[in-house]
PDB file of C-alpha atoms in Angstrom:
ATOM      1  CA  TYR A   1       0.000   0.000   0.000  1.00  0.00           C
ATOM      2  CA  ARG A   2       1.573   3.279  -1.075  1.00  0.00           C
ATOM      3  CA  GLU A   3       0.591   6.574   0.441  1.00  0.00           C
ATOM      4  CA  SER A   4       0.467   9.662  -1.776  1.00  0.00           C
ATOM      5  CA  ASP A   5       3.582  11.025  -0.052  1.00  0.00           C
ATOM      6  CA  GLY A   6       5.642   7.984  -1.103  1.00  0.00           C
ATOM      7  CA  THR A   7       5.603   6.117   2.207  1.00  0.00           C
ATOM      8  CA  ILE A   8       4.662   2.465   2.374  1.00  0.00           C
ATOM      9  CA  LEU A   9       2.348   1.137   5.040  1.00  0.00           C
ATOM     10  CA  VAL A  10       2.748  -2.540   5.923  1.00  0.00           C
ATOM     11  CA  CYS A  11      -0.118  -4.215   7.787  1.00  0.00           C
ATOM     12  CA  ARG A  12      -0.869  -7.738   8.967  1.00  0.00           C
ATOM     13  CA  PHE A  13      -4.521  -8.567   8.365  1.00  0.00           C
ATOM     14  CA  GLY A  14      -4.346 -12.389   8.428  1.00  0.00           C
ATOM     15  CA  ASP A  15      -7.876 -13.190   9.647  1.00  0.00           C
ATOM     16  CA  PHE A  16      -9.416 -10.252   7.814  1.00  0.00           C
ATOM     17  CA  ALA A  17      -7.643 -11.132   4.563  1.00  0.00           C
ATOM     18  CA  ALA A  18      -8.761 -14.771   4.839  1.00  0.00           C
ATOM     19  CA  GLN A  19     -12.363 -13.639   5.411  1.00  0.00           C
ATOM     20  CA  VAL A  20     -12.226 -11.333   2.371  1.00  0.00           C
ATOM     21  CA  ARG A  21     -10.827 -14.120   0.191  1.00  0.00           C
ATOM     22  CA  LYS A  22     -13.599 -16.476   1.367  1.00  0.00           C
ATOM     23  CA  GLN A  23     -16.306 -13.912   0.532  1.00  0.00           C
ATOM     24  CA  LEU A  24     -14.846 -13.299  -2.914  1.00  0.00           C
ATOM     25  CA  GLU A  25     -14.480 -17.023  -3.664  1.00  0.00           C
ATOM     26  CA  ALA A  26     -18.220 -17.449  -2.982  1.00  0.00           C
ATOM     27  CA  CYS A  27     -19.149 -14.710  -5.473  1.00  0.00           C
ATOM     28  CA  GLU A  28     -20.622 -15.882  -8.796  1.00  0.00           C
ATOM     29  CA  PHE A  29     -19.536 -14.462 -12.150  1.00  0.00           C
ATOM     30  CA  ASP A  30     -21.366 -11.250 -13.155  1.00  0.00           C
ATOM     31  CA  ASP A  31     -22.136 -10.589  -9.481  1.00  0.00           C
ATOM     32  CA  ASN A  32     -20.583  -8.406  -6.790  1.00  0.00           C
ATOM     33  CA  VAL A  33     -19.679  -8.263  -3.119  1.00  0.00           C
ATOM     34  CA  GLU A  34     -20.347  -5.085  -1.156  1.00  0.00           C
ATOM     35  CA  PHE A  35     -18.041  -4.734   1.814  1.00  0.00           C
ATOM     36  CA  PRO A  36     -19.113  -2.846   4.945  1.00  0.00           C
ATOM     37  CA  ALA A  37     -18.874   0.909   4.731  1.00  0.00           C
ATOM     38  CA  SER A  38     -17.291   0.822   8.184  1.00  0.00           C
ATOM     39  CA  LEU A  39     -13.984  -0.494   6.782  1.00  0.00           C
ATOM     40  CA  ASP A  40     -11.096   1.912   7.245  1.00  0.00           C
ATOM     41  CA  GLU A  41      -8.806   2.921   4.387  1.00  0.00           C
ATOM     42  CA  GLU A  42      -6.243   0.204   5.116  1.00  0.00           C
ATOM     43  CA  LYS A  43      -8.848  -2.567   5.060  1.00  0.00           C
ATOM     44  CA  ARG A  44     -10.379  -1.193   1.843  1.00  0.00           C
ATOM     45  CA  CYS A  45      -6.881  -1.371   0.358  1.00  0.00           C
ATOM     46  CA  VAL A  46      -6.542  -5.015   1.471  1.00  0.00           C
ATOM     47  CA  VAL A  47      -9.903  -5.800  -0.173  1.00  0.00           C
ATOM     48  CA  ALA A  48      -8.808  -4.087  -3.394  1.00  0.00           C
ATOM     49  CA  MET A  49      -5.477  -5.940  -3.520  1.00  0.00           C
ATOM     50  CA  ILE A  50      -7.034  -9.367  -2.899  1.00  0.00           C
ATOM     51  CA  ALA A  51      -9.887  -8.686  -5.318  1.00  0.00           C
ATOM     52  CA  GLU A  52      -7.503  -7.612  -8.078  1.00  0.00           C
ATOM     53  CA  GLU A  53      -5.355 -10.690  -7.475  1.00  0.00           C
ATOM     54  CA  MET A  54      -8.485 -12.843  -7.917  1.00  0.00           C
ATOM     55  CA  GLY A  55      -9.573 -11.104 -11.145  1.00  0.00           C
ATOM     56  CA  PHE A  56     -12.273  -8.842  -9.677  1.00  0.00           C
ATOM     57  CA  TRP A  57     -12.891  -5.220 -10.602  1.00  0.00           C
ATOM     58  CA  THR A  58     -13.268  -2.851  -7.659  1.00  0.00           C
ATOM     59  CA  CYS A  59     -14.783   0.552  -7.186  1.00  0.00           C
ATOM     60  CA  ILE A  60     -15.380   2.793  -4.232  1.00  0.00           C
ATOM     61  CA  GLU A  61     -18.791   4.375  -3.933  1.00  0.00           C
ATOM     62  CA  HIS A  62     -20.010   6.879  -1.402  1.00  0.00           C
ATOM     63  CA  ASN A  63     -22.443   5.365   1.108  1.00  0.00           C
ATOM     64  CA  ILE A  64     -25.016   8.140   1.510  1.00  0.00           C
ATOM     65  CA  VAL A  65     -26.542   6.742   4.705  1.00  0.00           C
ATOM     66  CA  LEU A  66     -23.224   6.483   6.576  1.00  0.00           C
ATOM     67  CA  ASN A  67     -21.571   9.346   4.670  1.00  0.00           C
ATOM     68  CA  CYS A  68     -18.395   7.387   3.990  1.00  0.00           C
ATOM     69  CA  PRO A  69     -16.708   5.401   1.197  1.00  0.00           C
ATOM     70  CA  GLN A  70     -17.635   1.768   0.565  1.00  0.00           C
ATOM     71  CA  ILE A  71     -15.700  -0.701  -1.590  1.00  0.00           C
ATOM     72  CA  ILE A  72     -17.496  -2.999  -4.020  1.00  0.00           C
ATOM     73  CA  ALA A  73     -15.810  -5.921  -5.777  1.00  0.00           C
ATOM     74  CA  VAL A  74     -17.319  -7.100  -9.077  1.00  0.00           C
ATOM     75  CA  ARG A  75     -16.544 -10.519 -10.565  1.00  0.00           C
ATOM     76  CA  PRO A  76     -16.797  -9.982 -14.314  1.00  0.00           C
ATOM     77  CA  GLY A  77     -18.344 -12.781 -16.293  1.00  0.00           C
ATOM     78  CA  GLU A  78     -19.155 -13.227 -19.954  1.00  0.00           C
ATOM     79  CA  PHE A  79     -21.571 -10.289 -20.169  1.00  0.00           C
ATOM     80  CA  ALA A  80     -19.241  -7.855 -18.393  1.00  0.00           C
ATOM     81  CA  SER A  81     -16.289  -8.954 -20.512  1.00  0.00           C
ATOM     82  CA  THR A  82     -18.315  -8.510 -23.710  1.00  0.00           C
ATOM     83  CA  VAL A  83     -19.384  -5.010 -22.655  1.00  0.00           C
ATOM     84  CA  TRP A  84     -15.835  -4.084 -21.657  1.00  0.00           C
ATOM     85  CA  ASN A  85     -14.365  -5.285 -24.958  1.00  0.00           C
ATOM     86  CA  GLN A  86     -16.962  -3.404 -27.012  1.00  0.00           C
ATOM     87  CA  LEU A  87     -16.411  -0.215 -25.020  1.00  0.00           C
ATOM     88  CA  GLU A  88     -12.646  -0.426 -25.501  1.00  0.00           C
ATOM     89  CA  GLU A  89     -13.165  -0.611 -29.285  1.00  0.00           C
ATOM     90  CA  LEU A  90     -15.636   2.275 -29.345  1.00  0.00           C
ATOM     91  CA  PRO A  91     -14.227   5.405 -31.044  1.00  0.00           C
ATOM     92  CA  PRO A  92     -14.348   8.669 -29.035  1.00  0.00           C
ATOM     93  CA  GLY A  93     -17.724  10.372 -29.281  1.00  0.00           C
ATOM     94  CA  ASN A  94     -19.579   7.206 -30.342  1.00  0.00           C
ATOM     95  CA  TRP A  95     -21.965   5.174 -28.247  1.00  0.00           C
ATOM     96  CA  CYS A  96     -23.531   1.732 -28.139  1.00  0.00           C
ATOM     97  CA  SER A  97     -26.357   0.014 -26.280  1.00  0.00           C
ATOM     98  CA  PHE A  98     -26.594  -3.430 -24.742  1.00  0.00           C
ATOM     99  CA  SER A  99     -29.546  -5.748 -24.407  1.00  0.00           C
ATOM    100  CA  VAL A 100     -29.746  -7.201 -20.936  1.00  0.00           C
ATOM    101  CA  GLN A 101     -31.773 -10.391 -20.837  1.00  0.00           C
ATOM    102  CA  ARG A 102     -32.125 -12.154 -17.532  1.00  0.00           C
ATOM    103  CA  PRO A 103     -33.201 -15.790 -17.414  1.00  0.00           C
ATOM    104  CA  VAL A 104     -36.857 -16.274 -16.569  1.00  0.00           C
ATOM    105  CA  GLN A 105     -37.277 -18.072 -13.274  1.00  0.00           C
ATOM    106  CA  SER A 106     -39.530 -21.076 -13.406  1.00  0.00           C
ATOM    107  CA  ARG A 107     -42.235 -21.515 -10.841  1.00  0.00           C
TER     108      ARG A 107
END
């Protein structure tokens, strides 16, 4: 973890890191895991590093209720990869749309 001033913070989050890895392993493709907004910056960094190592995309969103940042890890699947590839090929100023079809649940 590198601070903006160039210092490196080293932390030992053994149990926390194992718990994060377990949560991420249980996540299905094209789904996400929202981590508690109560995580401090160091723990959000641990989540981001583990998620990236496991092939997840991460983003930090502002939790309006708690007025603090919250990290979300997304496990891209076929649909997300298709969208990403098409967006990368899209020339500046152009746009495209995607049809999202969810499977119908049987009763």
